[in-house]
PDB file of C-alpha atoms in Angstrom:
ATOM      1  CA  GLN A   1      55.565   4.307 213.190  1.00 95.00           C
ATOM      2  CA  VAL A   2      56.463   2.545 216.339  1.00 97.00           C
ATOM      3  CA  GLN A   3      54.031   3.906 219.422  1.00 98.00           C
ATOM      4  CA  LEU A   4      54.177   2.561 222.918  1.00 98.00           C
ATOM      5  CA  VAL A   5      51.437   4.019 225.287  1.00 98.00           C
ATOM      6  CA  GLU A   6      51.428   3.310 229.027  1.00 98.00           C
ATOM      7  CA  SER A   7      48.383   3.783 231.088  1.00 96.00           C
ATOM      8  CA  GLY A   8      47.489   2.866 234.840  1.00 95.00           C
ATOM      9  CA  GLY A   9      49.475   5.327 236.839  1.00 95.00           C
ATOM     10  CA  GLY A  10      48.101   7.275 239.762  1.00 94.00           C
ATOM     11  CA  VAL A  11      48.330   7.454 243.414  1.00 93.00           C
ATOM     12  CA  GLY A  12      48.769   4.021 245.283  1.00 90.00           C
ATOM     13  CA  GLN A  13      49.154   3.683 248.962  1.00 94.00           C
ATOM     14  CA  PRO A  14      52.390   1.906 250.549  1.00 96.00           C
ATOM     15  CA  GLY A  15      51.934  -1.897 250.459  1.00 95.00           C
ATOM     16  CA  ARG A  16      49.448  -1.856 247.890  1.00 95.00           C
ATOM     17  CA  SER A  17      49.316  -2.994 244.123  1.00 95.00           C
ATOM     18  CA  LEU A  18      49.050  -1.544 240.742  1.00 96.00           C
ATOM     19  CA  ARG A  19      49.345  -2.720 237.290  1.00 97.00           C
ATOM     20  CA  LEU A  20      50.670  -0.838 234.488  1.00 98.00           C
ATOM     21  CA  PRO A  21      49.850  -1.677 230.891  1.00 98.00           C
ATOM     22  CA  CYS A  22      51.811  -0.617 227.788  1.00 98.00           C
ATOM     23  CA  LYS A  23      50.004  -0.967 224.470  1.00 98.00           C
ATOM     24  CA  ALA A  24      52.352  -1.312 221.299  1.00 98.00           C
ATOM     25  CA  SER A  25      51.567  -0.731 217.857  1.00 98.00           C
ATOM     26  CA  GLY A  26      53.882  -0.127 214.236  1.00 98.00           C
ATOM     27  CA  PHE A  27      56.122  -3.173 214.940  1.00 97.00           C
ATOM     28  CA  THR A  28      55.653  -6.798 215.204  1.00 97.00           C
ATOM     29  CA  PHE A  29      55.342  -7.018 218.948  1.00 97.00           C
ATOM     30  CA  ARG A  30      56.121 -10.752 219.241  1.00 97.00           C
ATOM     31  CA  ASN A  31      59.604 -10.434 218.106  1.00 96.00           C
ATOM     32  CA  TYR A  32      61.159  -7.919 220.451  1.00 96.00           C
ATOM     33  CA  VAL A  33      62.295  -7.910 223.953  1.00 96.00           C
ATOM     34  CA  LEU A  34      60.707  -5.176 225.879  1.00 97.00           C
ATOM     35  CA  HIS A  35      61.673  -3.227 229.103  1.00 97.00           C
ATOM     36  CA  TRP A  36      60.417  -1.049 231.739  1.00 98.00           C
ATOM     37  CA  VAL A  37      62.497   1.789 233.030  1.00 98.00           C
ATOM     38  CA  ARG A  38      61.508   4.440 235.603  1.00 98.00           C
ATOM     39  CA  GLN A  39      62.615   8.015 236.800  1.00 98.00           C
ATOM     40  CA  ALA A  40      61.949   9.219 240.120  1.00 98.00           C
ATOM     41  CA  PRO A  41      61.011  13.004 240.382  1.00 96.00           C
ATOM     42  CA  GLY A  42      64.108  14.975 239.516  1.00 96.00           C
ATOM     43  CA  LYS A  43      66.458  12.052 239.015  1.00 97.00           C
ATOM     44  CA  GLY A  44      67.749   9.830 236.555  1.00 97.00           C
ATOM     45  CA  LEU A  45      67.027   6.970 234.642  1.00 98.00           C
ATOM     46  CA  GLU A  46      66.836   3.328 236.153  1.00 98.00           C
ATOM     47  CA  TRP A  47      65.949   0.194 235.003  1.00 97.00           C
ATOM     48  CA  VAL A  48      63.447  -1.940 236.241  1.00 98.00           C
ATOM     49  CA  SER A  49      62.627  -4.944 234.292  1.00 97.00           C
ATOM     50  CA  SER A  50      62.611  -6.706 230.863  1.00 96.00           C
ATOM     51  CA  ILE A  51      60.780  -9.570 229.037  1.00 96.00           C
ATOM     52  CA  SER A  52      62.059 -11.774 226.345  1.00 95.00           C
ATOM     53  CA  PRO A  53      59.980 -12.325 222.937  1.00 96.00           C
ATOM     54  CA  ASP A  54      58.111 -15.066 224.161  1.00 95.00           C
ATOM     55  CA  GLY A  55      57.738 -13.838 227.809  1.00 96.00           C
ATOM     56  CA  ASN A  56      59.632 -16.899 229.208  1.00 96.00           C
ATOM     57  CA  LYS A  57      62.490 -14.992 230.230  1.00 94.00           C
ATOM     58  CA  LYS A  58      62.236 -12.322 232.842  1.00 95.00           C
ATOM     59  CA  PHE A  59      64.652 -10.002 234.588  1.00 94.00           C
ATOM     60  CA  PHE A  60      64.379  -7.545 237.026  1.00 95.00           C
ATOM     61  CA  ALA A  61      66.543  -5.165 238.882  1.00 95.00           C
ATOM     62  CA  LEU A  62      67.587  -5.821 242.308  1.00 92.00           C
ATOM     63  CA  PHE A  63      65.412  -3.331 244.229  1.00 92.00           C
ATOM     64  CA  VAL A  64      62.219  -4.734 242.826  1.00 90.00           C
ATOM     65  CA  ARG A  65      62.974  -8.354 242.736  1.00 87.00           C
ATOM     66  CA  GLY A  66      60.090 -10.217 244.479  1.00 91.00           C
ATOM     67  CA  ARG A  67      57.738  -7.117 244.499  1.00 96.00           C
ATOM     68  CA  PHE A  68      57.328  -6.628 240.877  1.00 97.00           C
ATOM     69  CA  THR A  69      56.667  -9.016 238.093  1.00 97.00           C
ATOM     70  CA  ILE A  70      56.372  -8.550 234.242  1.00 98.00           C
ATOM     71  CA  SER A  71      54.336 -10.381 231.529  1.00 98.00           C
ATOM     72  CA  ARG A  72      53.317  -9.486 227.997  1.00 98.00           C
ATOM     73  CA  ASP A  73      50.269 -10.562 225.802  1.00 98.00           C
ATOM     74  CA  ASN A  74      51.475 -11.253 222.560  1.00 98.00           C
ATOM     75  CA  SER A  75      48.129 -11.865 220.987  1.00 98.00           C
ATOM     76  CA  ASN A  76      47.081  -7.837 222.047  1.00 98.00           C
ATOM     77  CA  ASP A  77      50.399  -6.211 221.666  1.00 98.00           C
ATOM     78  CA  THR A  78      50.515  -5.239 225.438  1.00 98.00           C
ATOM     79  CA  LEU A  79      53.383  -5.390 227.784  1.00 98.00           C
ATOM     80  CA  PHE A  80      52.305  -5.222 231.821  1.00 98.00           C
ATOM     81  CA  LEU A  81      54.519  -4.275 234.861  1.00 98.00           C
ATOM     82  CA  HIS A  82      52.692  -5.776 238.008  1.00 97.00           C
ATOM     83  CA  MET A  83      53.657  -3.864 241.048  1.00 97.00           C
ATOM     84  CA  ASN A  84      53.083  -5.133 244.440  1.00 96.00           C
ATOM     85  CA  ASN A  85      53.973  -4.057 248.043  1.00 95.00           C
ATOM     86  CA  LEU A  86      54.307  -0.366 246.702  1.00 96.00           C
ATOM     87  CA  ARG A  87      56.982   1.816 248.587  1.00 96.00           C
ATOM     88  CA  PRO A  88      57.123   5.531 248.677  1.00 96.00           C
ATOM     89  CA  GLU A  89      60.381   5.235 247.032  1.00 96.00           C
ATOM     90  CA  ASP A  90      58.739   3.520 243.903  1.00 97.00           C
ATOM     91  CA  THR A  91      57.419   6.831 243.197  1.00 98.00           C
ATOM     92  CA  ALA A  92      58.251   7.484 239.607  1.00 98.00           C
ATOM     93  CA  ILE A  93      57.533   7.818 235.960  1.00 98.00           C
ATOM     94  CA  TYR A  94      57.404   4.536 234.424  1.00 98.00           C
ATOM     95  CA  TYR A  95      58.374   4.233 230.767  1.00 98.00           C
ATOM     96  CA  CYS A  96      58.139   0.895 228.613  1.00 98.00           C
ATOM     97  CA  ALA A  97      60.634   0.593 225.976  1.00 98.00           C
ATOM     98  CA  ARG A  98      61.382  -1.605 223.048  1.00 97.00           C
ATOM     99  CA  ASP A  99      64.966  -3.198 222.650  1.00 95.00           C
ATOM    100  CA  GLY A 100      66.876  -2.095 220.000  1.00 93.00           C
ATOM    101  CA  ASP A 101      67.366  -5.515 218.540  1.00 89.00           C
ATOM    102  CA  ILE A 102      64.915  -7.676 217.032  1.00 83.00           C
ATOM    103  CA  TYR A 103      64.537 -11.025 218.629  1.00 77.00           C
ATOM    104  CA  GLY A 104      67.446 -10.880 221.254  1.00 77.00           C
ATOM    105  CA  SER A 105      68.745  -8.225 223.307  1.00 80.00           C
ATOM    106  CA  GLY A 106      70.582  -5.342 221.792  1.00 82.00           C
ATOM    107  CA  GLY A 107      71.505  -3.999 225.321  1.00 91.00           C
ATOM    108  CA  TYR A 108      69.493  -0.474 224.595  1.00 96.00           C
ATOM    109  CA  PHE A 109      66.270   0.954 224.047  1.00 97.00           C
ATOM    110  CA  ASP A 110      65.389   2.442 220.747  1.00 96.00           C
ATOM    111  CA  TYR A 111      61.894   3.553 221.288  1.00 98.00           C
ATOM    112  CA  TRP A 112      59.861   4.632 224.493  1.00 98.00           C
ATOM    113  CA  GLY A 113      56.670   5.571 225.532  1.00 98.00           C
ATOM    114  CA  GLN A 114      55.533   9.070 226.981  1.00 98.00           C
ATOM    115  CA  GLY A 115      55.607   7.367 230.631  1.00 98.00           C
ATOM    116  CA  THR A 116      53.008   7.134 233.236  1.00 98.00           C
ATOM    117  CA  LEU A 117      53.569   8.950 236.575  1.00 98.00           C
ATOM    118  CA  VAL A 118      53.048   6.307 239.556  1.00 98.00           C
ATOM    119  CA  THR A 119      52.970   8.100 243.252  1.00 97.00           C
ATOM    120  CA  VAL A 120      53.074   6.197 246.406  1.00 96.00           C
ATOM    121  CA  SER A 121      51.662   8.076 249.210  1.00 94.00           C
ATOM    122  CA  SER A 122      49.322   7.271 252.236  1.00 89.00           C
TER     123      SER A 122
ATOM    124  CA  SER B   1      77.527  -3.446 240.381  1.00 88.00           C
ATOM    125  CA  TYR B   2      78.962  -1.291 237.245  1.00 94.00           C
ATOM    126  CA  VAL B   3      79.072   2.194 237.767  1.00 96.00           C
ATOM    127  CA  LEU B   4      79.154   5.010 235.230  1.00 98.00           C
ATOM    128  CA  THR B   5      80.034   8.380 236.058  1.00 98.00           C
ATOM    129  CA  GLN B   6      79.064  11.484 233.942  1.00 98.00           C
ATOM    130  CA  PRO B   7      79.745  15.175 234.768  1.00 97.00           C
ATOM    131  CA  PRO B   8      76.529  16.893 236.190  1.00 97.00           C
ATOM    132  CA  SER B   9      76.737  19.878 233.568  1.00 97.00           C
ATOM    133  CA  VAL B  10      78.292  21.229 230.367  1.00 97.00           C
ATOM    134  CA  SER B  11      77.854  24.734 229.152  1.00 97.00           C
ATOM    135  CA  VAL B  12      78.106  25.321 225.434  1.00 97.00           C
ATOM    136  CA  ALA B  13      77.615  28.404 223.178  1.00 97.00           C
ATOM    137  CA  PRO B  14      75.480  28.121 220.017  1.00 97.00           C
ATOM    138  CA  GLY B  15      77.439  26.739 216.971  1.00 97.00           C
ATOM    139  CA  GLN B  16      80.272  25.531 219.009  1.00 97.00           C
ATOM    140  CA  THR B  17      81.147  22.004 220.034  1.00 97.00           C
ATOM    141  CA  ALA B  18      79.785  20.032 223.334  1.00 97.00           C
ATOM    142  CA  LYS B  19      81.585  17.046 224.591  1.00 98.00           C
ATOM    143  CA  MET B  20      80.484  14.919 227.561  1.00 97.00           C
ATOM    144  CA  THR B  21      81.870  11.909 229.055  1.00 98.00           C
ATOM    145  CA  CYS B  22      81.145   8.584 230.607  1.00 98.00           C
ATOM    146  CA  GLY B  23      83.540   6.977 232.753  1.00 98.00           C
ATOM    147  CA  GLY B  24      83.616   3.387 233.616  1.00 97.00           C
ATOM    148  CA  HIS B  25      86.040   0.655 234.579  1.00 96.00           C
ATOM    149  CA  ASN B  26      87.152  -0.769 231.229  1.00 96.00           C
ATOM    150  CA  ILE B  27      84.325   0.981 229.528  1.00 97.00           C
ATOM    151  CA  GLY B  28      85.957   0.644 226.173  1.00 97.00           C
ATOM    152  CA  GLY B  29      85.204  -3.265 226.247  1.00 95.00           C
ATOM    153  CA  LYS B  30      81.326  -2.660 226.244  1.00 96.00           C
ATOM    154  CA  SER B  31      78.997  -1.040 224.122  1.00 96.00           C
ATOM    155  CA  VAL B  32      77.733   2.123 224.994  1.00 98.00           C
ATOM    156  CA  HIS B  33      74.550   4.077 224.240  1.00 98.00           C
ATOM    157  CA  TRP B  34      73.369   7.782 224.619  1.00 98.00           C
ATOM    158  CA  TYR B  35      69.848   9.318 225.026  1.00 98.00           C
ATOM    159  CA  GLN B  36      68.955  12.827 225.230  1.00 98.00           C
ATOM    160  CA  GLN B  37      66.047  13.839 227.394  1.00 98.00           C
ATOM    161  CA  ARG B  38      64.386  17.217 226.821  1.00 97.00           C
ATOM    162  CA  PRO B  39      62.413  18.431 229.650  1.00 95.00           C
ATOM    163  CA  GLY B  40      59.176  16.983 230.332  1.00 95.00           C
ATOM    164  CA  GLN B  41      59.727  14.402 227.550  1.00 97.00           C
ATOM    165  CA  ALA B  42      60.766  10.805 227.419  1.00 98.00           C
ATOM    166  CA  PRO B  43      64.279   9.617 226.392  1.00 98.00           C
ATOM    167  CA  VAL B  44      65.347   9.505 222.709  1.00 98.00           C
ATOM    168  CA  LEU B  45      68.049   7.480 221.552  1.00 98.00           C
ATOM    169  CA  VAL B  46      70.943   9.313 219.797  1.00 98.00           C
ATOM    170  CA  VAL B  47      73.904   6.871 219.594  1.00 98.00           C
ATOM    171  CA  PHE B  48      74.256   3.268 220.121  1.00 97.00           C
ATOM    172  CA  ASP B  49      76.833   0.803 220.235  1.00 96.00           C
ATOM    173  CA  ASP B  50      79.259   3.478 220.835  1.00 97.00           C
ATOM    174  CA  ARG B  51      78.929   5.562 217.738  1.00 97.00           C
ATOM    175  CA  ASP B  52      75.889   4.444 215.399  1.00 97.00           C
ATOM    176  CA  ARG B  53      73.251   6.792 215.143  1.00 98.00           C
ATOM    177  CA  PRO B  54      69.276   5.794 214.899  1.00 97.00           C
ATOM    178  CA  SER B  55      67.736   7.234 211.821  1.00 96.00           C
ATOM    179  CA  GLY B  56      66.702  10.654 211.844  1.00 96.00           C
ATOM    180  CA  ILE B  57      69.409  11.578 214.366  1.00 98.00           C
ATOM    181  CA  PRO B  58      71.423  14.429 212.744  1.00 97.00           C
ATOM    182  CA  GLU B  59      75.173  13.625 211.964  1.00 97.00           C
ATOM    183  CA  ARG B  60      75.983  16.456 214.713  1.00 98.00           C
ATOM    184  CA  PHE B  61      75.713  13.690 217.302  1.00 98.00           C
ATOM    185  CA  SER B  62      78.663  11.521 217.311  1.00 98.00           C
ATOM    186  CA  GLY B  63      80.210   9.072 220.021  1.00 98.00           C
ATOM    187  CA  SER B  64      83.443   7.448 220.954  1.00 98.00           C
ATOM    188  CA  ASN B  65      84.711   4.621 223.150  1.00 98.00           C
ATOM    189  CA  SER B  66      88.105   3.582 224.517  1.00 97.00           C
ATOM    190  CA  GLY B  67      89.906   2.483 227.721  1.00 97.00           C
ATOM    191  CA  ASN B  68      87.837   4.040 230.671  1.00 98.00           C
ATOM    192  CA  THR B  69      85.856   6.713 229.044  1.00 98.00           C
ATOM    193  CA  ALA B  70      83.172   7.194 226.524  1.00 98.00           C
ATOM    194  CA  THR B  71      82.311  10.601 224.767  1.00 98.00           C
ATOM    195  CA  LEU B  72      79.316  12.058 223.132  1.00 98.00           C
ATOM    196  CA  THR B  73      79.996  14.983 220.904  1.00 98.00           C
ATOM    197  CA  ILE B  74      77.436  17.460 219.826  1.00 98.00           C
ATOM    198  CA  SER B  75      79.125  19.713 216.987  1.00 98.00           C
ATOM    199  CA  ARG B  76      77.429  22.848 215.829  1.00 97.00           C
ATOM    200  CA  VAL B  77      75.218  23.058 219.028  1.00 97.00           C
ATOM    201  CA  GLU B  78      71.770  24.463 218.469  1.00 97.00           C
ATOM    202  CA  ALA B  79      69.389  25.591 221.217  1.00 96.00           C
ATOM    203  CA  GLY B  80      67.088  22.752 220.707  1.00 96.00           C
ATOM    204  CA  ASP B  81      70.124  20.368 221.748  1.00 97.00           C
ATOM    205  CA  GLU B  82      69.680  21.643 225.347  1.00 97.00           C
ATOM    206  CA  ALA B  83      68.715  18.750 227.443  1.00 98.00           C
ATOM    207  CA  ASP B  84      69.786  15.846 229.763  1.00 98.00           C
ATOM    208  CA  TYR B  85      71.932  13.199 228.207  1.00 98.00           C
ATOM    209  CA  TYR B  86      72.287   9.628 229.738  1.00 98.00           C
ATOM    210  CA  CYS B  87      74.978   6.979 228.826  1.00 98.00           C
ATOM    211  CA  GLN B  88      73.971   3.436 229.352  1.00 98.00           C
ATOM    212  CA  VAL B  89      75.600  -0.095 229.203  1.00 97.00           C
ATOM    213  CA  TRP B  90      74.671  -3.441 229.785  1.00 95.00           C
ATOM    214  CA  ASP B  91      76.556  -5.044 232.470  1.00 92.00           C
ATOM    215  CA  SER B  92      76.924  -8.924 231.865  1.00 89.00           C
ATOM    216  CA  VAL B  93      77.972  -9.763 235.447  1.00 89.00           C
ATOM    217  CA  SER B  94      74.988  -8.516 236.950  1.00 87.00           C
ATOM    218  CA  ASP B  95      72.607  -8.794 234.049  1.00 87.00           C
ATOM    219  CA  ASP B  96      71.632  -5.152 234.767  1.00 92.00           C
ATOM    220  CA  TYR B  97      71.242  -2.273 232.430  1.00 96.00           C
ATOM    221  CA  VAL B  98      73.328   0.447 233.961  1.00 97.00           C
ATOM    222  CA  PHE B  99      72.631   4.145 233.364  1.00 98.00           C
ATOM    223  CA  GLY B 100      74.968   7.092 234.327  1.00 98.00           C
ATOM    224  CA  SER B 101      73.387   9.974 236.371  1.00 98.00           C
ATOM    225  CA  GLY B 102      73.242  12.361 233.304  1.00 98.00           C
ATOM    226  CA  THR B 103      74.840  15.573 231.960  1.00 98.00           C
ATOM    227  CA  LYS B 104      72.615  18.701 231.710  1.00 98.00           C
ATOM    228  CA  VAL B 105      73.699  20.407 228.600  1.00 98.00           C
ATOM    229  CA  THR B 106      73.174  24.294 228.707  1.00 97.00           C
ATOM    230  CA  VAL B 107      73.188  26.414 225.534  1.00 96.00           C
ATOM    231  CA  LEU B 108      74.360  30.036 226.702  1.00 94.00           C
TER     232      LEU B 108
END
């Protein structure tokens, strides 16, 4: 069965960096667009970033552009979110999610990980 | 950027029908997707492409989309349906995946 397992969350100071891995299993990883979605405490869902199956195309929400980057390791079935220059408003649960359409972007998220909590605080 | 509007809450008695809306400019021209998020859990896709259900999602969940409003309907509501429900679209103008603010469904 499809599984996505995030890790790497914790407490980070403002201005510092964190890297979140998401280990996938149960599907052909290299065939799918993958995404990061976050949820601040008590708030709604917010798309963060997406990456194409080959890793060559990357997309970011305006509020993280220039601070976060996304990458993937198709030989190890792992997605990454690299978070730089962290701000208190980046405090959230970060979910990795698989795109609903093989090869392309179906525009939705059919499987989600359990999430990892990032807290930005001094 | 594109905005999706959802009512904050809907209350329904067990066995009855819950309907929740998702408003957006000409949303009928977009594909709408719906997620259920129970407290403390990750979201689960319940409807995609306006009205399709992933495998394992009961037929009690159905969707429609026309004009400026998309609707998720839950028939024969059960206690386990109590959750937050989010609508979502992909906005081709901004290349953003947009979520509504969510509707909390309370089963009385």
